Short mmCIF file of C-alpha atoms in Angstrom, two decimals:
data_model
loop_
_atom_site.label_atom_id
_atom_site.label_comp_id
_atom_site.label_asym_id
_atom_site.label_seq_id
_atom_site.Cartn_x
_atom_site.Cartn_y
_atom_site.Cartn_z
CA MET V 164 -18.17 82.14 -21.56
CA ASP V 165 -16.19 80.61 -23.93
CA ASP V 166 -17.00 78.34 -26.47
CA LEU V 167 -16.07 75.49 -24.55
CA SER V 168 -18.14 76.14 -21.15
CA ALA V 169 -21.20 77.03 -24.32
CA LEU V 170 -20.58 73.06 -25.61
CA GLY V 171 -20.60 72.09 -21.46
CA LEU V 172 -16.95 71.15 -21.45
CA GLY V 173 -14.12 73.78 -19.62
CA ARG V 174 -14.83 76.11 -16.55
CA ASP V 175 -16.12 79.23 -16.66
CA ASP V 176 -13.23 81.17 -15.35
CA ASP V 177 -10.92 79.53 -17.92
CA ALA V 178 -12.34 81.97 -20.68
CA THR V 179 -10.24 83.26 -22.98
CA ASP V 180 -9.78 85.16 -26.58
CA THR V 181 -6.37 82.97 -27.64
CA SER V 182 -6.53 82.10 -30.83
CA SER V 183 -7.20 78.14 -32.10
CA SER V 184 -3.79 78.05 -33.84
CA ASP V 185 -2.10 80.02 -30.93
CA THR V 186 -3.82 77.65 -28.98
CA GLU V 187 -2.16 74.19 -30.27
CA ARG V 188 0.80 76.37 -30.77
CA GLU V 189 0.66 75.55 -26.80
CA GLN V 190 -1.09 72.13 -26.56
CA HIS V 191 2.43 71.18 -28.86
CA ALA V 192 4.57 72.71 -26.78
CA GLU V 193 3.07 70.74 -23.59
CA ARG V 194 3.43 67.68 -24.74
CA GLU V 195 6.96 68.08 -26.07
CA GLN V 196 7.39 68.78 -22.33
CA ARG V 197 5.50 65.71 -21.76
CA ALA V 198 7.45 63.52 -23.69
CA GLU V 199 10.62 65.10 -21.70
CA GLY V 200 9.37 64.06 -18.69
CA ASP V 201 7.65 60.80 -19.28
CA GLU V 202 11.39 59.34 -20.20
CA GLY V 203 12.02 55.08 -18.87
CA ARG V 204 8.53 54.33 -17.90
CA GLY V 205 8.96 51.07 -19.75
CA ARG V 206 8.06 47.56 -18.48
CA ARG V 207 8.86 44.05 -19.17
CA GLY V 208 6.49 41.58 -21.47
CA ARG V 209 6.78 39.37 -24.38
CA ARG V 210 3.83 39.02 -26.96
CA ARG V 211 3.65 39.10 -30.09
CA PRO V 212 2.15 42.22 -32.64
CA HIS V 213 -1.39 41.11 -32.68
CA SER V 214 -2.97 43.16 -36.21
CA ARG V 215 -6.52 42.40 -34.53
CA ALA V 216 -5.70 43.43 -31.27
CA ALA V 217 -4.50 46.51 -32.13
CA ARG V 218 -7.63 47.65 -33.83
CA ALA V 219 -9.71 46.50 -30.78
CA LEU V 220 -7.78 48.91 -28.75
CA ILE V 221 -8.63 51.72 -31.53
CA GLY V 222 -12.19 51.35 -31.04
CA VAL V 223 -12.17 50.93 -27.43
CA SER V 224 -9.71 54.08 -27.51
CA LEU V 225 -12.42 56.07 -29.49
CA ALA V 226 -15.14 54.60 -28.30
CA LEU V 227 -14.26 55.72 -25.21
CA VAL V 228 -13.82 59.40 -26.24
CA ALA V 229 -17.09 59.00 -27.54
CA LEU V 230 -18.52 58.41 -24.42
CA LEU V 231 -16.93 61.58 -23.10
CA VAL V 232 -17.16 63.30 -25.45
CA VAL V 233 -21.15 62.59 -26.29
CA ALA V 234 -21.33 62.94 -22.35
CA GLY V 235 -19.28 66.56 -22.46
CA VAL V 236 -21.45 68.32 -25.03
CA ALA V 237 -23.85 67.55 -23.17
CA ALA V 238 -25.65 70.89 -22.30
CA GLY V 239 -24.33 72.47 -25.21
CA GLY V 240 -26.72 73.77 -27.91
CA PHE V 241 -26.65 70.50 -30.20
CA ALA V 242 -27.00 68.07 -27.52
CA LEU V 243 -30.40 66.71 -28.50
CA HIS V 244 -28.85 65.70 -32.32
CA LEU V 245 -26.03 63.80 -30.06
CA ALA V 246 -27.79 62.18 -28.20
CA SER V 247 -30.19 60.82 -30.68
CA SER V 248 -27.92 60.19 -33.36
CA TRP V 249 -25.92 57.78 -30.68
CA ASP V 250 -29.52 55.98 -29.18
CA ASP V 251 -29.95 55.23 -33.49
CA ALA V 252 -26.54 54.08 -34.40
CA THR V 253 -24.98 52.13 -31.35
CA THR V 254 -26.27 48.65 -30.89
CA THR V 255 -28.05 47.67 -27.31
CA LEU V 256 -26.33 44.64 -25.51
CA ASP V 257 -29.69 43.23 -23.81
CA ASP V 258 -27.44 40.63 -21.43
CA ALA V 259 -24.56 42.18 -20.25
CA PHE V 260 -24.06 41.46 -16.64
CA PRO V 261 -23.94 38.40 -14.54
CA ALA V 262 -26.94 37.46 -11.73
CA ASP V 263 -26.62 39.85 -9.07
CA ALA V 264 -26.04 37.49 -6.60
CA GLY V 265 -22.31 37.68 -5.10
CA ARG V 266 -21.31 41.00 -7.55
CA PRO V 267 -20.22 44.01 -5.88
CA ALA V 268 -23.05 46.02 -4.22
CA PRO V 269 -23.26 49.67 -6.30
CA ALA V 270 -21.34 52.06 -5.42
CA ASP V 271 -23.28 54.62 -2.48
CA ASP V 272 -21.07 57.30 -3.32
CA GLY V 273 -21.89 58.60 -7.69
CA SER V 274 -18.67 57.48 -9.01
CA LEU V 275 -19.55 55.17 -12.14
CA ASN V 276 -17.31 52.62 -13.75
CA VAL V 277 -17.77 51.33 -17.03
CA LEU V 278 -15.79 48.10 -18.89
CA LEU V 279 -14.44 48.72 -22.29
CA MET V 280 -13.59 45.55 -24.47
CA GLY V 281 -12.15 44.73 -28.22
CA SER V 282 -12.98 41.85 -29.85
CA ASP V 283 -9.62 39.81 -30.98
CA SER V 284 -11.48 38.42 -33.83
CA ARG V 285 -14.06 39.81 -36.98
CA GLY V 286 -15.66 37.01 -37.36
CA ASP V 287 -19.20 36.63 -36.70
CA GLU V 288 -20.76 40.58 -36.22
CA THR V 289 -23.87 39.30 -34.46
CA THR V 290 -22.21 37.00 -32.09
CA LEU V 291 -20.15 40.27 -30.73
CA ASP V 292 -23.16 42.00 -30.74
CA ASP V 293 -25.14 39.92 -28.77
CA GLY V 294 -22.00 39.94 -25.97
CA SER V 295 -22.43 35.91 -26.18
CA PRO V 296 -19.81 33.13 -25.78
CA SER V 297 -17.62 32.37 -28.82
CA ASP V 298 -13.90 32.04 -29.83
CA GLN V 299 -13.28 35.61 -29.85
CA ARG V 300 -11.05 37.33 -26.86
CA THR V 301 -11.33 40.57 -25.55
CA ASP V 302 -7.72 41.08 -26.65
CA THR V 303 -8.00 44.81 -24.89
CA MET V 304 -9.69 45.63 -21.67
CA MET V 305 -10.22 49.33 -20.17
CA LEU V 306 -12.24 50.17 -16.77
CA LEU V 307 -13.11 53.69 -17.00
CA HIS V 308 -13.47 55.27 -13.26
CA VAL V 309 -15.61 58.17 -13.08
CA ASP V 310 -15.10 59.97 -9.81
CA ALA V 311 -18.31 60.77 -7.26
CA ASP V 312 -17.45 64.35 -7.98
CA ARG V 313 -16.74 64.30 -11.68
CA GLN V 314 -13.96 66.04 -11.19
CA HIS V 315 -11.54 63.34 -11.99
CA ALA V 316 -11.26 59.86 -14.30
CA SER V 317 -9.11 57.28 -14.57
CA VAL V 318 -8.92 55.05 -17.54
CA MET V 319 -6.93 51.44 -16.30
CA SER V 320 -5.64 49.00 -19.07
CA VAL V 321 -6.09 45.36 -18.15
CA MET V 322 -2.82 43.71 -20.37
CA ARG V 323 -4.29 40.67 -21.94
CA ASP V 324 -2.49 37.36 -20.67
CA LEU V 325 -3.01 38.49 -16.81
CA TRP V 326 -3.53 35.52 -15.14
CA VAL V 327 -6.49 35.94 -12.99
CA PRO V 328 -9.31 33.45 -12.13
CA ILE V 329 -12.06 33.20 -13.69
CA PRO V 330 -15.23 32.45 -12.41
CA GLY V 331 -16.18 28.67 -13.26
CA ARG V 332 -12.97 28.16 -15.08
CA GLY V 333 -10.11 27.89 -13.06
CA GLU V 334 -7.25 30.01 -13.72
CA GLY V 335 -6.56 31.48 -16.67
CA LYS V 336 -5.93 34.61 -19.37
CA ILE V 337 -8.16 37.46 -18.09
CA ASN V 338 -8.97 37.81 -22.37
CA SER V 339 -10.37 34.24 -22.39
CA ALA V 340 -13.50 35.04 -20.27
CA PHE V 341 -15.22 36.36 -23.00
CA ALA V 342 -14.45 33.73 -24.90
CA HIS V 343 -15.58 31.56 -22.18
CA GLY V 344 -19.16 33.69 -20.92
CA GLY V 345 -19.68 36.52 -23.28
CA SER V 346 -20.03 39.77 -21.58
CA PRO V 347 -21.77 38.10 -18.11
CA LEU V 348 -18.41 36.52 -17.39
CA ALA V 349 -15.65 39.21 -18.54
CA VAL V 350 -17.98 41.38 -16.23
CA GLN V 351 -17.85 38.91 -13.12
CA THR V 352 -13.98 38.13 -13.99
CA VAL V 353 -13.09 42.08 -14.08
CA GLU V 354 -15.12 42.81 -10.81
CA GLN V 355 -13.87 39.73 -8.56
CA LEU V 356 -10.32 41.11 -9.38
CA LEU V 357 -10.93 44.82 -8.29
CA GLY V 358 -13.86 44.28 -6.02
CA ALA V 359 -15.59 46.87 -8.10
CA ARG V 360 -19.47 47.23 -9.64
CA VAL V 361 -19.07 47.64 -13.07
CA ASP V 362 -21.87 49.64 -14.30
CA HIS V 363 -22.34 50.05 -17.71
CA VAL V 364 -20.27 47.71 -20.41
CA ALA V 365 -18.98 48.45 -24.50
CA ILE V 366 -18.30 46.18 -26.86
CA ILE V 367 -16.27 47.11 -29.89
CA ASP V 368 -15.84 46.31 -33.31
CA PHE V 369 -12.90 47.98 -35.24
CA GLU V 370 -14.31 48.55 -38.67
CA GLY V 371 -14.31 51.84 -40.04
CA PHE V 372 -11.00 53.21 -37.98
CA ALA V 373 -10.07 55.17 -41.08
CA ASP V 374 -12.87 56.79 -41.40
CA MET V 375 -13.00 57.92 -37.03
CA THR V 376 -9.10 59.75 -37.60
CA THR V 377 -10.08 61.04 -40.50
CA ALA V 378 -12.84 61.99 -38.94
CA LEU V 379 -11.24 64.20 -36.82
CA GLY V 380 -8.46 65.41 -38.48
CA GLY V 381 -5.62 63.67 -37.49
CA VAL V 382 -4.46 63.44 -33.87
CA ASP V 383 -1.36 64.80 -31.62
CA VAL V 384 -0.12 61.70 -30.31
CA VAL V 385 3.27 62.42 -27.61
CA SER V 386 5.88 59.31 -27.90
CA GLU V 387 8.00 58.91 -25.71
CA LYS V 388 10.04 57.06 -27.77
CA ALA V 389 11.53 57.26 -31.21
CA PHE V 390 10.94 54.03 -33.32
CA ARG V 391 10.30 52.91 -36.74
CA SER V 392 7.64 50.56 -36.93
CA ALA V 393 7.09 48.18 -39.83
CA SER V 394 4.02 45.71 -38.29
CA SER V 395 1.76 47.07 -40.24
CA ASP V 396 3.19 47.05 -43.91
CA PRO V 397 6.55 45.93 -43.72
CA GLY V 398 7.57 47.28 -47.57
CA SER V 399 6.31 51.04 -46.33
CA PRO V 400 7.22 51.01 -42.51
CA HIS V 401 6.48 54.68 -40.54
CA GLU V 402 8.69 56.33 -38.78
CA TYR V 403 7.71 58.20 -35.25
CA VAL V 404 9.82 60.82 -33.25
CA ARG V 405 10.65 61.87 -29.78
CA GLY V 406 7.23 64.03 -28.78
CA VAL V 407 4.69 65.02 -30.80
CA ASN V 408 3.36 62.93 -33.86
CA HIS V 409 0.41 63.66 -36.16
CA LEU V 410 -1.29 60.48 -36.40
CA GLU V 411 -4.12 59.51 -39.17
CA GLY V 412 -5.47 55.93 -40.72
CA ASP V 413 -2.35 53.34 -40.54
CA SER V 414 0.28 55.45 -38.99
CA ALA V 415 -2.08 55.40 -35.97
CA LEU V 416 -2.58 51.88 -36.19
CA ALA V 417 0.80 50.70 -36.91
CA PHE V 418 1.55 53.47 -33.45
CA VAL V 419 -0.65 51.34 -31.43
CA ARG V 420 0.73 47.44 -32.64
CA GLU V 421 4.04 48.01 -32.84
CA ARG V 422 6.15 45.66 -29.82
CA SER V 423 9.03 44.41 -31.76
CA ALA V 424 10.82 47.90 -31.51
CA PHE V 425 10.92 47.61 -27.89
CA ALA V 426 12.65 46.08 -25.69
CA ASP V 427 9.63 45.78 -22.77
CA ALA V 428 7.47 44.41 -25.96
CA ASP V 429 3.79 44.63 -25.47
CA PHE V 430 3.89 46.50 -21.64
CA GLN V 431 5.43 49.79 -23.79
CA ARG V 432 3.01 48.66 -26.72
CA VAL V 433 -0.32 49.36 -23.90
CA GLU V 434 1.57 52.82 -22.94
CA ASN V 435 1.48 53.65 -26.63
CA GLN V 436 -2.20 52.67 -26.73
CA GLN V 437 -2.74 54.84 -23.69
CA ALA V 438 -0.71 58.16 -25.23
CA PHE V 439 -2.81 57.85 -28.08
CA LEU V 440 -6.45 57.78 -26.56
CA ASP V 441 -4.63 60.45 -24.39
CA GLY V 442 -4.23 62.36 -28.19
CA VAL V 443 -7.63 61.76 -28.98
CA LEU V 444 -8.74 62.86 -25.66
CA ARG V 445 -7.18 66.14 -26.34
CA THR V 446 -7.87 66.27 -29.71
CA LEU V 447 -11.62 65.95 -29.19
CA VAL V 448 -11.89 68.41 -26.46
CA SER V 449 -9.82 71.02 -28.08
CA ARG V 450 -11.34 74.13 -29.38
CA ALA V 451 -10.63 73.74 -33.06
CA THR V 452 -12.93 70.54 -32.55
CA LEU V 453 -15.77 71.72 -30.33
CA THR V 454 -16.04 74.89 -31.75
CA ASP V 455 -16.53 73.04 -34.89
CA PRO V 456 -20.34 70.59 -35.20
CA THR V 457 -19.80 69.33 -38.32
CA ARG V 458 -16.28 67.67 -37.12
CA VAL V 459 -17.94 66.33 -33.81
CA THR V 460 -21.14 64.73 -35.49
CA GLY V 461 -19.23 63.17 -38.25
CA PHE V 462 -16.70 62.13 -35.40
CA LEU V 463 -19.56 60.52 -33.61
CA ALA V 464 -21.30 59.56 -37.28
CA ALA V 465 -17.69 56.93 -37.47
CA THR V 466 -17.95 55.79 -34.11
CA ALA V 467 -21.26 55.10 -33.29
CA PRO V 468 -22.30 52.16 -35.54
CA HIS V 469 -19.37 50.45 -34.53
CA VAL V 470 -20.07 50.57 -30.23
CA THR V 471 -22.23 48.19 -28.45
CA VAL V 472 -23.36 48.80 -25.11
CA ASP V 473 -25.49 48.24 -22.13
CA ALA V 474 -29.10 49.16 -22.35
CA ASP V 475 -29.05 51.19 -20.03
CA LEU V 476 -26.21 53.75 -21.45
CA ASP V 477 -28.60 55.73 -23.50
CA ALA V 478 -28.36 58.62 -24.79
CA GLY V 479 -30.51 59.87 -21.34
CA THR V 480 -27.86 58.40 -19.25
CA LEU V 481 -25.07 60.06 -21.01
CA VAL V 482 -26.65 63.45 -20.55
CA ALA V 483 -26.94 63.09 -16.81
CA LEU V 484 -23.52 62.70 -17.25
CA GLY V 485 -22.39 64.95 -19.37
CA ALA V 486 -23.79 67.53 -16.49
CA GLY V 487 -21.14 67.16 -13.94
CA LEU V 488 -18.46 66.39 -16.53
CA ARG V 489 -18.49 70.17 -17.86
CA GLY V 490 -15.62 70.88 -15.86
CA LEU V 491 -13.25 67.65 -17.14
CA ARG V 492 -10.47 68.27 -18.65
CA PRO V 493 -8.00 66.63 -20.75
CA ASP V 494 -5.28 66.46 -17.72
CA ASP V 495 -7.97 65.51 -15.48
CA VAL V 496 -8.01 62.20 -16.54
CA ASP V 497 -5.30 59.38 -15.69
CA PHE V 498 -3.81 56.81 -17.99
CA PHE V 499 -2.79 53.58 -16.09
CA THR V 500 -2.08 49.54 -16.05
CA VAL V 501 -3.82 47.18 -13.69
CA PRO V 502 -0.43 46.50 -11.38
CA THR V 503 1.86 43.66 -12.79
CA ALA V 504 4.37 41.55 -11.38
CA GLY V 505 6.37 40.16 -14.23
CA THR V 506 5.58 37.79 -16.80
CA GLY V 507 5.91 34.03 -16.67
CA THR V 508 4.09 30.95 -17.90
CA SER V 509 1.54 29.09 -16.84
CA ALA V 510 1.43 25.31 -15.83
CA ASP V 511 0.32 24.07 -19.59
CA GLY V 512 3.26 26.14 -20.96
CA GLN V 513 1.21 29.84 -21.85
CA SER V 514 3.10 32.58 -21.82
CA ILE V 515 1.20 34.85 -19.28
CA VAL V 516 1.74 38.06 -17.14
CA LEU V 517 1.83 38.04 -13.43
CA PRO V 518 -0.20 40.25 -11.51
CA ASP V 519 0.57 42.28 -8.83
CA ASP V 520 -1.88 41.37 -5.92
CA ALA V 521 -0.79 43.50 -2.97
CA ALA V 522 -0.66 46.58 -5.34
CA ILE V 523 -4.03 45.23 -6.51
CA SER V 524 -5.59 45.03 -3.76
CA GLN V 525 -4.58 48.65 -2.39
CA LEU V 526 -6.38 49.30 -6.14
CA ARG V 527 -9.14 47.31 -5.16
CA ASP V 528 -9.88 49.34 -1.12
CA ALA V 529 -8.99 53.22 -3.77
CA LEU V 530 -11.48 51.90 -6.47
CA ARG V 531 -13.96 51.00 -3.50
CA ASP V 532 -13.79 54.66 -1.50
CA ASP V 533 -13.06 56.30 -4.68
CA GLN V 534 -9.89 57.49 -4.15
CA VAL V 535 -8.13 56.05 -7.27
CA ARG V 536 -6.07 59.52 -8.12
CA GLY V 537 -4.66 59.00 -4.21
CA PHE V 538 -3.48 54.89 -4.77
CA LEU V 539 -1.66 56.81 -7.52
CA ASP V 540 0.14 59.41 -5.94
CA ALA V 541 1.16 56.78 -3.40
CA ARG V 542 2.66 54.86 -6.40
CA GLY V 543 5.12 57.38 -7.01
CA GLY V 544 2.75 60.32 -8.95
CA ARG V 545 0.41 60.52 -11.74
CA PRO V 546 1.38 59.34 -15.54
#
C-alpha cells in the first residue's frame, strides 16, 4: 500500500515507487496536455471585475477542497486530529435550511449535495456567520454533488447573475437570495432551480487567503489562455502563460478575478476559477502534500476559521464520507457551469444571465438519477 492509500486517498493497486519529483514532472506534462485540449471553451458574458467576488470564489474553492481533504484523509493515521481541528475551528450555522414542507425529498441512493456560498461583503462578521438576511450577496455559488458510489464528484458553478425565480420575491439574480432571506432562502432557491435537495451548507469569508495558499506552497493551475491581469494592482500586472502557472497569494487572486482581458468576460473568469479549484485539489492530494502532515494541518488551520457550516457537517460526517472517498482522484471530479442561454436585460434594466431551461431540466433529471457524469457526456464530453 502506498502513502496515498495509507492516508485514505488513492487505490491500493496504484502503488508506485516513483519519487515525488518525478510525479510532479508527470503532472506538469499532463496539465500542459490538458491546456492544449481545452482551447476554445470560452462563453460570452458581460460583468465588471469585483475584488470581493474573487476573494469569495477563492474562499469557496478552498473550503471545498478542505471538505474533500478532511473527508479523504479520514482513514489516515492523523484523521482524529484533523477532525478535531475542523470542529474546533469552524463556525456552526444553526439555521441553514428552509422549512421541510415543499423541499425536494432526500436522495434515497446515498448521493450527497453540498451548497458552497461566498459573500461579496467583508462587512458584519456576525451576520455572515449566522447566515441571516443582510445586504450581503452570495457572489459565488457552487454545488458539490458526490455520487452515491463515491467514485465521482461534480462541482457546478452557478453564474452569479443567473435570472431565476426567488421564492416569495419574484424573479431576480440568484445571488440576491442570500441578501433577502439568508441561507434558508438561498438553499430554497437553488433547490427550486435544480430540483435536488441540498444536504449541507458551507458559507465562506475570505480573510486569510494568502495564508491558505502559502500553506500549500502555491498551486499549479492550467490556464487555457495567455493573458495579463492588472485588476489587483495596475502598477504591477501579473502575466500568465497558456499552460501551467504557479500561483500564490496575489497572483492567484488576480488570476481568478480577471475578466477584462477576455472577449467572453465573466464566463471565462468562471472557467479560470474552476481551473484554480482543480489546481488546489490536485496540489492537496499530491504525494508531496499528503506525506507532509505539517502541510495538511497548516492548510486546514488556515482554512477552517473562515468556514461556517451547517450543524450536521461536523467531523463525524466528514469521517464517514471519507470512508467512501478513499479512491477519489482529481480526475474523478468534474467541473462545469449550470447551463446558460446567453445574457440579456431584465425589465428593470439589470444586466442578467439567462438560464438554459431545457438543459437545466436535463440536469435536474441527472441529479435526481445520480447521473451527472452521464449528463456531461451527453452534452459533448466532460471538460
